[in-house]
Structure formats: structure tokens, C-alpha cells
Amino acid sequence: MPVTALGDVIVGAEGDAPDRLLAAVREGRERTAMVVLGTADGARHDAVVTVHPMSGDLPGLAALAVIRVPVPGADRYLDPAVVRRALLEDALPRIGATLDLDQLARGLMDVVVPHFCTFGGLLLRESVADPDEPGGETADPPLLRRMAVGFEDGDPVWAGAFPTGETVPCPAGTPYRRCLDTAAPVLAEFDVGGAARAADAWRRAPVAELLYGASTLLLPIVSDGAALGFFVCVRGAAHRPFDAYDVEIGMEFAARAAILIESARRYSRERATALTLQRSLLPTGLSAPSTVQVHHRYLPGSSLIEVGGDWYESIALPGARVALVVGDVAGHGVRAAVTMGRLRTALHTLAGLDLPPAEALERLDSLMGSLGEREPHFATCAYAVYDAVTGRCEVASAGHLPPLLVPPGGPASYLDVRPAPPLGVGAGPIVSREFAVEDGTLLVLYTDGLVENRTRDIDDGLARLRAVFGPGARGRSLEALCQAGLDGVYDDRHRDDIAMLVARLRRIPADHHVSWELPGEPAAIRRARGLVRDRLHRWGLAELADSTVLLASELVTNAVRHAGGRITLRLVREGGLVCEVFDSSDARPRVNRHAGDALYDAESGRGLHVVGRIARRWGVRRTPAGKVVWAEQEL
């Protein structure tokens, strides 16, 4: 068997690299070296030579030499096998792992350039790139978005002439429109006239110089028989133009890329739909009186689904009050999120009706019972209403963990709220607890995901949370407290959904509200008018005096006629001007709405029509001693 000497393989080698390689072979070691090789035409090429020592029975067999010589730039597209391997085997499987359309487009361009062409672009129909774009499906001419571009010479003119993200029309009579309509490859050569016409059509003068003498290949991206877009592949005049072999290789690449693009497109559309649904289920803003600070944190249990069954609410109520709610629907994912959205909607309605916390939760329990007839499930909920005028708070719980109360001068403690079954179980009554709150007190509502997981007992979690709100918590911001409460759960892959609501409670200033005790007799109506007018002048709200006097007169008149006993008139200036009348009757006033009826034409019942016209909103809420009828005006 003939033996080839190393000097016969690396012809024209310069320097001592061959000697070093031979020395390594004699010592039985593998070695790699850079060698400068000379060719017959006098050119010099950098080569990487690796020698692998070999042993065997054949005499004279010393080593295997592997020589890697880079293909010159002008000749790198000559071997179809090299192009095919670089285009289809090396990088494409790795790029296909992503489902992000923009990232996928950039990855595909990194493959096309420089392995297939010197400049490339990926254009997709606008309806594919952005499913929510109106008119994208029927636009004429079709609109295409340039998702990514690639160029190897570093000339910034390419990026300026063909910017990424641009939306361009695809007019009839052009090679691009022909590729889009026929879903077939289009091969084009740009002479001087063609390059100039392209530059005029795009109104970009540099395009003529860039495309002159270039070979262009358009590769359609086909899915279900229709073209979603195409690759634009350009080889400069210094390189071999595209031929039939390139078209075959390019179409195979485009066919595989179409599968990846279609998967990414469907994933993006489904993800956008899911995110829109999920985010619409969570609150977009928290409202509260000006003296009440509220912060929240929400952490879904899954990185794929950004919302679950946990929810939180802070709803400003008339008369400087606020409803603070945290709930947890059993289960995970979209099914729990849909149930959560239904409960949130119902809760907003119940809060607008000014129902006490216990009664609101009883109504939610009935709703869960009706929902459970189709799909059994249950939920827990803690509902608190804080009155920033009186400084009192009422809390009710349905199967939920107890709220944490942190007074300004004492230790944190969990509220002893009488337990009730979860919503949807319906096995017992729900009662509430009312208590006085010092200014600066922190109220913490949370779900079980914050204090419980598979590896930690719930008692340990409750102790940890209480320690977070221990001494010094009053001086920290709510943002810092929320962050401290979540420390240690971010890296827990087996965690449940987490909702956390922290409120710092303070009463409104004493000069922002006033109340008067009035007798239940007609003389109280005139006295109420004078008291209201005088107070509004003191507050600098003389422009609201006439309308407020009329509201107070109608509300007090209603209480004198239908309730009797002592009456309390209260004005509250917080977010608006609220006029409230407390009486001892639990009968709810009603507006007569039957036109042509004798009741409608009677004097009785017209007062609430007046109230409804003057006030921005009005309503009735129950109290332990009777009810409150209130009306709110804008300041």
C-alpha cells in the first residue's frame, strides 16, 4: 500500500509547523497547527492541520492528517453539498426550538447569510406577522412586513435601504408579487435598468447600486398551498449566480422553514389570545380613599399561564370607604381563571350594592353553587371593608386564611375571624367581625400559596409572614414589604398561585367630614338646609351649596316620612362630596318608574327622581341600626 508523506499533503507549507506536527506523531501525540499553504498560482491560504497518531499492523502507517482549508469567498457557493449541509443540517434543527416569531426570523437569516447568499431578507404577510392588524387579509396590494435582514459585508446601506420591521406593499407585475401569487420560486437578474427601476419603485436611490449585477432568488414560504411570505436571497456580482441546484436546495430550506414559521405563528396567535383573556381577568387598577395606601403582588404558579384562580381587589366605596378582597379558586390554569373572572365580576356588582361583607360572600356562595352544577369547584375568599371616617373595619371570611393585622405600636397578629366553609360548599352561615383600627395599621390579605407548599408546613409559612411584618415594618414602604413577603418563593417551581394585598389604613382628616343628629320631625328639614349651606361655605364649596341643600332636603324628608326616630346627616369630602342620611328603618326606598300610573303622578316618590338627576350616583346600604341613603356629587 502506498504511503503518503506529510510533505506531499501540505505542499508549499511555510515555517516550522510541519516539523512540529511530525515531532508530535513520533511521540504518539495528537496535535493541531496553523499552516500557510502555497498553490500553483502563487496564492497563499491559511489551513488548519490536525494529525492523529495511528497504530496497526501495516508498515509505515504513522498518522491520519486532517487538513481544513477555508473556501475563498468568491467560490464558497460552488459545492452544492457544502451549501446543503450548512443550510439544512448544521443550524436549522437548533433554530427550530424557538416559538418566538421574531427570534425565529433572525435565526433563519443567520443561516441564509452567509451560507446561501450575501444579502437576505424574510418578508411575511402582515396578517401572519400581526393577526390583529385590520385589513391584513384583504389588502390590495398585499402588505408584507420585513421580519429580518442579513448582510455579510457590514455595509450599513443595506440596513438603511431595507429596514427591519418595515411594512411594504407588494404591487402587481413585480417578481415579488409573482412569487406570492404562484407560491413558486422566482429567479431574477438585475441589470442596470432593472436595478434602477427597483430603486425608483422603492424611492431609495442606494438600491440601484446594491442590486446592480446581483442575482436574486425568491423562495416562497408555503403553508396549506398558500404563500405566507418569501425569502429574498441576493448574491453580489462577485459570486456565482443562482442556478437550478440552488433553487432546489433553497426550496427544501424554505419548506422546512415554513413548518417552523407556521408553528411559531400559531403559537403566537394562541398565546396572544390567552394573554388577552388572562390579563382581562386581573384588576387593571386599585382604588381607595386618599388616606389608604394599597399595594399588591400577583405571582402565577405556572410560567406558561400568567393567571390562575387567585385574585385581589381594592374598590373605593362612597363615603370614604374601601373594600379589600383576596380570593382563591381551587385548581390551576385557564379553567380556574375563568371561574375567578366570574367571581370578580359578581363581587364588583355586590360592592356597588353596598352589601356588608358577610352578605356579599353569601351571595357569592350562591353563585358558586349554581356554577358548580355544571362543573364542581369551590373557592375561598376574605372580604374587608374599612371606613376611613370612623376608623372601623369589618371582615368576613369564607374558608380563607385569616388576615394579618399589624398595628403601629404592637406585634403583628392574625385576626380571629369566625371560620365559614368555602364558597360553593354551602354548609354553614358566614358571619363578620367589626373592630376599630388605629391610624397606620397594616392589613395583609393573602392566599395560601404565600405560606404553604409541598415542602413547608403552613404553620411555618404563617410564622415567616408574621416575622416579615414584625418590628420595623411600619417604617418600610409597602413595596418593600410586598417584596419581603415574596422572598423565597420565586425559585419554588412547585408553588401555587400567589395573591397578596397590603393596605396601610388611615382615617381622613377630621375637617373633611361632619355629622349632625336631627329629630325625626318636619322641622329637621329646615335645620338640615341651614347646616349644609353653612358647612359648604366654610369648606369653600359655595358653588355646590344649592344642589347639596336640595339633596339633603330630599333625603331628610324621605327619612322623616318613612323612618321616624332620630336621624343623622353627614357630609364627607373625599373623592367627591357625599351627603348621607342615617335612619333606623331597614326599608329600602324605591323610585316609582311606571309612567301614567297614579303613583307616578303623585307627589310621593318624586324626591328620589330629583336625587338621581342632581347626584353623580346614589344608593342605599344597610347598617346594624337601620340604613344609610347617600348621594355623591363631583367636586
XYZ file of C-alpha atoms in Angstrom:
635
model
C 0.000 0.000 0.000
C 1.492 3.350 -0.987
C 2.464 5.694 1.792
C 1.905 9.446 1.506
C 4.417 11.696 3.206
C 3.170 14.699 5.152
C 5.200 16.961 2.892
C 3.266 15.654 -0.116
C -0.044 16.622 1.512
C 0.723 20.122 2.751
C 2.505 21.393 -0.332
C 4.212 24.737 -0.076
C 3.929 24.910 3.695
C 5.794 27.809 5.252
C 7.537 27.897 8.616
C 8.324 25.081 11.032
C 4.733 23.893 11.513
C 5.295 20.630 9.541
C 8.297 19.761 11.714
C 6.268 20.288 14.893
C 3.480 18.082 13.581
C 5.930 15.289 12.687
C 7.540 15.508 16.119
C 4.130 15.048 17.725
C 3.489 11.952 15.558
C 6.793 10.392 16.607
C 5.834 10.932 20.266
C 2.402 9.412 19.697
C 0.546 12.672 20.446
C -2.285 14.434 18.613
C -1.522 17.990 17.549
C -3.102 20.843 15.595
C -1.262 23.710 13.928
C -1.942 26.615 11.589
C -0.083 26.174 8.309
C 0.275 28.613 5.423
C -0.056 26.697 2.145
C 1.033 27.821 -1.278
C -0.757 26.968 -4.532
C 0.500 26.682 -8.087
C -0.852 30.134 -8.952
C 1.172 31.673 -6.154
C -1.771 32.229 -3.760
C -1.403 31.674 -0.026
C -4.106 30.092 2.177
C -4.316 29.605 5.944
C -5.063 25.967 6.761
C -5.712 24.092 9.994
C -3.845 20.766 10.057
C -4.533 18.125 12.691
C -2.502 14.904 12.973
C -3.882 11.844 14.775
C -1.218 9.143 15.565
C -2.324 5.666 14.486
C -1.076 2.192 15.294
C -1.614 -1.017 13.369
C -0.039 -3.916 11.538
C 0.557 -2.003 8.329
C 4.196 -0.968 7.960
C 4.838 2.709 7.586
C 1.377 3.765 8.881
C 2.085 6.698 11.177
C -0.818 9.149 11.401
C -4.028 10.463 9.916
C -3.732 14.102 8.809
C -6.879 16.248 8.535
C -6.423 19.491 6.616
C -9.067 22.199 6.735
C -8.735 24.925 4.135
C -11.398 27.672 4.085
C -13.066 28.121 0.753
C -12.325 31.522 -0.806
C -15.216 33.926 -0.519
C -15.851 34.068 -4.235
C -16.002 30.282 -4.504
C -17.870 29.256 -1.386
C -21.149 28.570 -3.234
C -19.544 26.186 -5.779
C -20.145 22.926 -3.933
C -23.889 22.194 -3.527
C -23.160 19.541 -0.889
C -21.428 22.124 1.332
C -24.276 24.591 0.882
C -26.882 21.921 1.603
C -25.174 20.813 4.796
C -24.709 24.366 6.096
C -28.282 25.303 5.210
C -30.215 22.228 6.283
C -28.226 20.209 8.792
C -25.987 22.362 10.949
C -28.124 25.164 12.384
C -31.728 24.621 11.318
C -32.623 21.996 13.978
C -31.279 24.264 16.707
C -33.196 27.303 15.424
C -36.422 25.298 15.253
C -36.507 25.051 19.058
C -37.839 28.620 19.403
C -41.522 29.559 19.057
C -40.976 33.307 19.076
C -41.613 34.556 15.533
C -39.176 37.483 15.661
C -36.392 35.394 17.167
C -37.044 32.624 14.646
C -36.816 35.107 11.759
C -33.441 36.394 12.965
C -32.167 32.842 13.393
C -33.196 31.897 9.853
C -31.382 34.924 8.482
C -28.227 33.877 10.326
C -28.397 30.599 8.381
C -29.204 32.056 4.969
C -26.443 34.656 5.237
C -23.594 33.824 4.602
C -24.158 30.131 3.806
C -26.505 30.717 0.847
C -26.265 34.369 -0.163
C -24.561 37.659 0.656
C -27.788 39.501 1.492
C -31.131 38.102 2.603
C -34.475 39.194 3.898
C -37.549 37.445 5.294
C -40.903 39.040 4.480
C -44.249 37.760 5.771
C -47.775 38.848 5.079
C -48.952 41.441 7.569
C -51.802 39.135 8.573
C -49.224 36.485 9.505
C -46.879 38.813 11.397
C -49.724 40.557 13.232
C -53.065 38.666 13.306
C -54.797 41.667 14.903
C -53.855 44.073 12.108
C -57.148 45.184 10.480
C -57.423 44.619 6.743
C -54.297 42.482 6.573
C -56.086 39.600 4.873
C -57.769 41.621 2.097
C -55.308 44.456 1.429
C -54.596 45.119 -2.263
C -51.732 45.199 -2.990
C -50.812 42.742 -0.235
C -48.852 44.169 2.667
C -45.640 42.455 3.712
C -43.598 43.024 6.861
C -39.836 42.644 6.729
C -39.176 40.427 9.750
C -35.380 40.203 9.493
C -32.479 41.029 7.190
C -28.903 39.797 6.988
C -25.853 41.071 5.104
C -22.252 39.954 5.333
C -20.169 42.886 4.112
C -21.022 45.137 7.057
C -22.239 47.902 4.761
C -24.906 49.880 6.737
C -26.518 50.911 3.445
C -28.234 47.507 3.336
C -29.911 48.093 6.707
C -30.911 51.616 5.677
C -32.377 50.525 2.342
C -34.203 47.512 3.764
C -35.031 48.271 7.438
C -36.295 45.502 9.684
C -39.924 45.862 10.750
C -40.967 47.906 7.737
C -44.325 47.180 6.121
C -44.201 47.418 2.321
C -46.778 46.816 -0.426
C -46.287 44.076 -2.980
C -47.594 45.580 -6.270
C -48.699 43.526 -9.252
C -46.249 42.913 -12.085
C -43.228 42.526 -9.830
C -41.240 39.319 -9.214
C -42.246 39.565 -5.553
C -45.972 39.555 -6.366
C -45.456 36.664 -8.787
C -43.744 34.637 -6.071
C -46.533 35.464 -3.613
C -49.359 34.614 -6.039
C -47.899 31.431 -7.525
C -46.188 30.130 -4.359
C -43.281 29.170 -6.636
C -39.615 30.265 -6.634
C -38.648 33.209 -8.823
C -35.107 33.729 -10.174
C -34.197 37.223 -11.350
C -31.073 39.042 -12.534
C -30.721 42.792 -12.074
C -29.081 44.629 -14.923
C -28.605 48.391 -14.926
C -32.184 49.078 -15.988
C -33.727 46.579 -13.576
C -31.766 47.904 -10.622
C -32.740 51.468 -11.478
C -36.428 50.554 -11.788
C -36.331 48.808 -8.406
C -34.723 51.872 -6.827
C -37.394 54.156 -8.317
C -40.228 51.866 -7.204
C -38.965 51.851 -3.614
C -37.862 55.517 -3.778
C -34.453 54.606 -2.430
C -31.517 55.574 -4.631
C -28.905 53.320 -2.933
C -30.892 50.251 -4.014
C -29.722 50.623 -7.627
C -26.056 50.331 -6.668
C -26.719 47.470 -4.243
C -28.652 45.332 -6.723
C -26.734 46.070 -9.932
C -25.275 42.843 -11.291
C -26.753 40.821 -8.423
C -28.534 37.506 -8.732
C -31.822 37.356 -6.790
C -33.775 34.272 -5.774
C -37.222 34.486 -4.136
C -38.147 31.410 -2.111
C -41.847 31.195 -1.125
C -42.852 30.123 2.375
C -45.810 27.864 1.659
C -48.392 26.565 4.134
C -51.640 24.838 3.107
C -50.958 25.690 -0.529
C -50.692 29.462 0.039
C -47.622 31.620 0.383
C -47.232 33.197 3.830
C -44.316 35.262 2.525
C -40.915 34.638 0.976
C -37.160 34.755 1.463
C -35.261 37.277 -0.649
C -31.774 35.902 -1.363
C -29.216 38.079 -3.167
C -25.727 37.173 -4.354
C -23.443 40.015 -5.338
C -21.771 40.286 -8.713
C -18.551 38.822 -7.316
C -20.207 35.472 -6.606
C -21.636 32.686 -8.692
C -25.269 33.451 -9.625
C -28.082 31.187 -8.517
C -28.817 28.140 -10.656
C -31.197 25.178 -10.618
C -29.210 23.407 -7.886
C -29.535 26.467 -5.657
C -33.275 26.650 -6.324
C -33.682 23.019 -5.276
C -31.630 23.482 -2.090
C -33.331 26.806 -1.311
C -36.838 25.379 -1.704
C -36.008 22.496 0.620
C -34.799 25.037 3.183
C -37.910 27.207 2.658
C -40.185 24.168 3.081
C -38.609 23.323 6.426
C -38.631 26.960 7.488
C -42.337 27.170 6.601
C -43.103 24.451 9.156
C -41.215 26.367 11.829
C -42.840 29.689 10.904
C -46.324 28.189 10.869
C -45.755 26.642 14.304
C -44.449 29.943 15.678
C -47.339 31.838 14.089
C -49.962 29.568 15.639
C -48.226 29.658 18.987
C -48.019 33.476 18.878
C -51.709 33.746 17.998
C -52.799 31.326 20.723
C -50.506 32.971 23.261
C -51.786 36.446 22.378
C -55.381 35.224 22.762
C -54.615 33.548 26.087
C -52.758 36.585 27.447
C -55.562 38.916 26.418
C -58.073 36.707 28.213
C -55.879 36.225 31.258
C -54.931 39.873 31.716
C -58.522 40.987 31.274
C -59.405 38.854 34.294
C -56.999 40.652 36.638
C -57.607 44.165 38.017
C -56.174 46.988 35.926
C -56.072 49.396 38.873
C -56.752 49.587 42.589
C -58.883 52.371 44.040
C -59.080 53.558 47.640
C -59.581 56.748 49.683
C -56.652 59.169 49.579
C -55.538 58.235 53.101
C -55.409 54.489 52.387
C -52.320 53.103 50.647
C -52.707 49.785 48.838
C -50.049 47.591 47.218
C -50.410 44.169 45.676
C -48.382 41.308 44.280
C -49.568 38.535 41.987
C -47.427 35.537 41.075
C -48.857 32.777 38.861
C -47.904 29.228 39.674
C -47.037 28.452 36.029
C -44.669 30.299 33.721
C -46.799 29.300 30.726
C -50.102 30.612 32.109
C -49.852 34.087 33.599
C -53.005 33.948 35.663
C -54.730 31.335 37.783
C -57.522 31.149 40.301
C -56.174 33.735 42.768
C -57.400 37.314 42.670
C -57.307 40.576 44.618
C -59.387 43.744 44.668
C -59.356 47.212 46.202
C -62.597 49.049 45.429
C -63.261 52.580 46.649
C -66.790 52.887 48.070
C -68.827 56.046 48.681
C -68.287 57.837 51.963
C -64.502 57.337 52.227
C -64.732 53.550 52.481
C -62.819 50.826 50.679
C -63.446 47.118 50.044
C -60.312 44.943 50.230
C -60.675 41.432 48.841
C -58.448 38.418 48.207
C -59.771 35.106 46.910
C -58.578 31.745 45.643
C -60.422 29.400 43.294
C -59.408 25.771 43.726
C -57.356 24.472 40.815
C -54.972 25.978 38.294
C -54.840 27.220 34.744
C -57.429 28.737 32.461
C -60.380 26.847 33.942
C -59.732 28.294 37.400
C -59.045 31.711 35.837
C -62.450 31.762 34.114
C -64.219 30.984 37.394
C -62.133 33.665 39.074
C -63.234 36.187 36.446
C -66.889 35.382 37.101
C -66.443 35.834 40.846
C -64.610 39.144 40.353
C -67.397 40.477 38.171
C -70.029 39.403 40.694
C -68.006 40.907 43.521
C -67.832 44.289 41.805
C -71.605 44.233 41.441
C -72.095 43.302 45.092
C -69.659 46.007 46.200
C -71.639 48.535 44.136
C -74.772 47.459 46.025
C -73.009 48.276 49.319
C -73.723 44.864 50.793
C -71.963 44.038 54.077
C -69.012 41.613 53.713
C -70.850 38.603 55.168
C -73.889 39.111 52.954
C -71.717 39.660 49.874
C -69.920 36.368 50.499
C -73.254 34.590 50.957
C -74.318 35.844 47.520
C -71.018 34.603 46.076
C -71.629 31.242 47.719
C -74.982 31.003 45.917
C -73.273 31.892 42.634
C -70.640 29.195 43.167
C -73.402 26.713 43.875
C -75.059 27.432 40.514
C -71.709 27.286 38.678
C -70.910 24.002 40.399
C -73.962 22.343 38.851
C -72.085 22.366 35.532
C -68.571 21.896 36.862
C -67.985 21.246 40.570
C -65.459 23.571 42.169
C -65.123 25.859 45.162
C -63.246 28.960 46.263
C -62.103 30.748 49.400
C -62.373 34.489 49.976
C -61.581 37.136 52.591
C -63.578 40.377 52.340
C -62.834 43.513 54.420
C -64.487 46.945 54.354
C -62.639 49.831 56.005
C -64.388 53.110 56.846
C -61.854 55.961 56.751
C -64.291 58.277 58.557
C -64.898 56.186 61.667
C -61.702 54.116 61.542
C -63.602 50.843 61.810
C -63.095 47.721 59.733
C -65.495 44.820 59.073
C -64.074 41.480 57.919
C -65.713 38.236 56.793
C -64.068 35.059 55.568
C -65.279 32.013 53.660
C -62.766 29.218 54.156
C -59.852 31.626 53.732
C -56.698 32.045 55.788
C -57.008 34.749 58.482
C -55.888 38.309 57.588
C -52.761 39.638 59.268
C -53.210 42.837 61.300
C -50.129 44.924 62.117
C -50.932 47.819 64.497
C -48.415 50.687 64.636
C -47.466 50.115 68.273
C -47.883 46.378 68.751
C -46.952 42.977 67.352
C -48.476 41.512 64.219
C -51.294 39.045 64.802
C -53.742 37.038 62.763
C -57.360 38.143 63.091
C -59.665 35.767 64.855
C -62.464 35.723 62.286
C -65.159 33.119 62.752
C -64.482 30.431 60.136
C -67.021 29.548 57.473
C -66.981 26.899 54.723
C -65.510 27.794 51.324
C -67.721 29.298 48.652
C -69.589 26.597 46.785
C -69.765 24.209 49.734
C -72.735 25.924 51.404
C -72.572 24.078 54.709
C -72.931 26.954 57.171
C -73.552 30.682 57.716
C -70.962 33.385 57.073
C -70.551 35.998 59.799
C -68.345 39.056 60.034
C -66.278 40.729 62.714
C -66.061 44.504 63.204
C -63.263 46.244 65.100
C -61.574 49.621 65.497
C -58.327 50.280 63.629
C -55.539 52.621 64.674
C -54.156 55.013 62.076
C -51.123 53.493 60.353
C -52.279 49.896 60.847
C -51.294 47.411 58.129
C -53.874 44.903 56.906
C -52.439 41.971 54.949
C -54.655 39.705 52.849
C -53.053 36.769 51.025
C -53.674 33.362 49.502
C -52.303 30.034 50.709
C -49.588 29.930 48.034
C -47.671 32.546 50.029
C -47.414 30.451 53.190
C -47.764 26.835 52.051
C -46.104 24.493 49.581
C -45.275 20.795 49.264
C -42.114 21.034 51.328
C -43.194 23.514 54.023
C -45.841 23.264 56.699
C -48.429 26.025 56.685
C -47.677 26.949 60.302
C -44.067 27.653 59.356
C -45.233 29.791 56.473
C -47.592 31.787 58.695
C -44.788 32.349 61.207
C -42.468 33.536 58.430
C -45.056 36.009 57.141
C -45.662 37.376 60.638
C -41.903 37.832 61.051
C -41.755 39.839 57.822
C -44.291 42.262 59.318
C -42.618 42.313 62.710
C -40.879 45.263 64.409
C -39.829 47.922 61.916
C -42.498 47.073 59.346
C -44.274 50.377 59.965
C -41.270 52.359 58.710
C -40.877 50.351 55.493
C -42.645 51.071 52.232
C -45.443 48.791 51.079
C -43.349 47.962 48.015
C -40.519 46.682 50.219
C -42.925 44.745 52.449
C -44.532 43.029 49.470
C -41.112 42.117 48.133
C -40.029 40.749 51.506
C -43.222 38.707 51.726
C -42.431 37.029 48.398
C -38.740 36.409 49.089
C -38.005 32.726 48.893
C -40.966 31.738 46.714
C -39.737 32.924 43.299
C -37.487 29.890 42.865
C -40.083 27.382 44.050
C -41.156 25.514 40.914
C -43.904 23.656 42.765
C -45.573 26.739 44.191
C -49.249 27.573 43.997
C -50.604 30.838 42.605
C -49.985 33.743 44.969
C -52.050 36.896 45.520
C -51.061 39.394 48.198
C -52.736 42.674 49.163
C -51.216 45.035 51.745
C -53.070 48.170 52.882
C -51.932 50.917 55.249
C -55.124 52.275 56.837
C -55.609 55.868 57.971
C -58.699 57.954 58.649
C -59.377 61.045 56.583
C -58.731 64.430 58.297
C -61.330 65.463 60.851
C -62.202 68.640 58.923
C -63.146 66.592 55.836
C -66.357 65.266 57.374
C -69.101 66.473 59.665
C -72.306 64.926 61.043
C -75.395 66.206 62.856
C -78.104 64.494 64.916
C -81.596 65.590 63.840
C -85.027 64.802 65.272
C -87.418 62.778 63.166
C -89.853 65.684 62.607
C -90.506 68.164 59.754
C -88.575 70.929 61.490
C -85.381 68.912 60.908
C -85.642 69.556 57.164
C -85.189 73.331 57.514
C -82.394 72.859 60.028
C -80.594 70.448 57.676
C -80.658 73.038 54.894
C -79.034 75.682 57.053
C -76.379 73.330 58.420
C -75.372 72.118 54.976
C -75.186 75.582 53.432
C -73.094 76.932 56.305
C -70.648 73.995 56.187
C -70.112 74.206 52.423
C -69.303 77.904 52.704
C -66.687 77.025 55.344
C -65.192 74.419 53.050
C -65.062 76.851 50.140
C -67.636 74.847 48.169
C -70.259 77.561 47.836
C -70.866 76.597 44.184
C -72.247 73.238 45.388
C -74.371 74.720 48.147
C -77.687 74.913 46.267
C -77.524 71.393 44.803
C -76.327 69.860 48.079
C -79.012 71.650 50.081
C -81.616 70.213 47.728
C -80.151 66.697 48.052
C -80.037 66.907 51.845
C -83.600 68.248 51.962
C -84.948 65.367 49.864
C -83.037 62.679 51.788
C -84.014 64.049 55.204
C -87.628 64.430 54.080
C -87.651 60.783 52.998
C -86.279 59.702 56.392
C -88.787 61.830 58.345
C -91.765 60.475 56.396
C -90.872 56.785 56.240
C -88.428 56.037 59.076
C -89.106 58.152 62.130
C -86.844 58.317 65.161
C -83.530 60.085 65.311
C -81.791 60.941 62.018
C -78.088 61.541 61.347
C -76.982 63.783 58.492
C -73.344 63.505 57.405
C -71.221 65.263 54.765
C -67.972 63.636 53.633
C -65.451 65.348 51.364
C -63.300 62.545 49.898
C -63.040 61.866 46.181
C -66.344 63.701 45.862
C -68.904 65.344 48.088
C -71.124 62.709 49.709
C -74.317 63.537 51.561
C -75.508 60.687 53.818
C -78.653 60.305 55.899
C -78.768 57.549 58.560
C -82.096 56.343 59.957
C -83.392 53.394 61.980
C -85.566 51.809 59.283
C -84.315 48.953 57.127
C -86.944 49.627 54.428
C -85.189 50.365 51.141
C -86.510 53.427 49.284
C -87.652 52.795 45.730
C -88.124 55.010 42.710
C -91.558 54.948 41.040
C -90.879 54.303 37.351
C -94.334 53.487 35.901
C -95.327 56.364 33.651
C -99.068 57.004 33.532
C -99.555 55.231 36.863
C -101.270 57.039 39.695
C -98.184 56.515 41.839
C -96.027 58.191 39.205
C -98.247 61.269 39.129
C -98.436 61.503 42.895
C -96.238 63.751 44.983
C -94.785 60.757 46.864
C -91.683 59.253 45.314
C -90.572 62.265 43.304
C -87.714 63.087 45.689
C -85.546 60.217 44.511
C -86.035 61.326 40.902
C -84.580 64.682 41.915
C -81.710 62.983 43.737
C -80.954 60.842 40.696
C -80.819 63.898 38.434
C -78.561 66.009 40.645
C -76.144 63.405 42.041
C -73.449 61.619 40.075
C -74.604 58.436 41.802
C -76.697 57.487 44.795
C -77.526 54.352 46.730
C -78.523 52.647 49.937
C -76.546 50.483 52.328
C -77.582 48.649 55.455
C -76.211 49.319 58.918
C -76.652 47.396 62.180
C -79.138 50.071 63.299
C -81.006 50.587 60.014
C -79.780 52.013 56.705
C -77.945 54.885 55.034
C -79.182 56.682 51.927
C -76.361 58.566 50.225
C -75.804 60.759 47.179
C -72.440 61.773 45.692
C -71.504 64.842 43.643
C -68.290 65.632 41.837
C -66.023 68.222 43.411
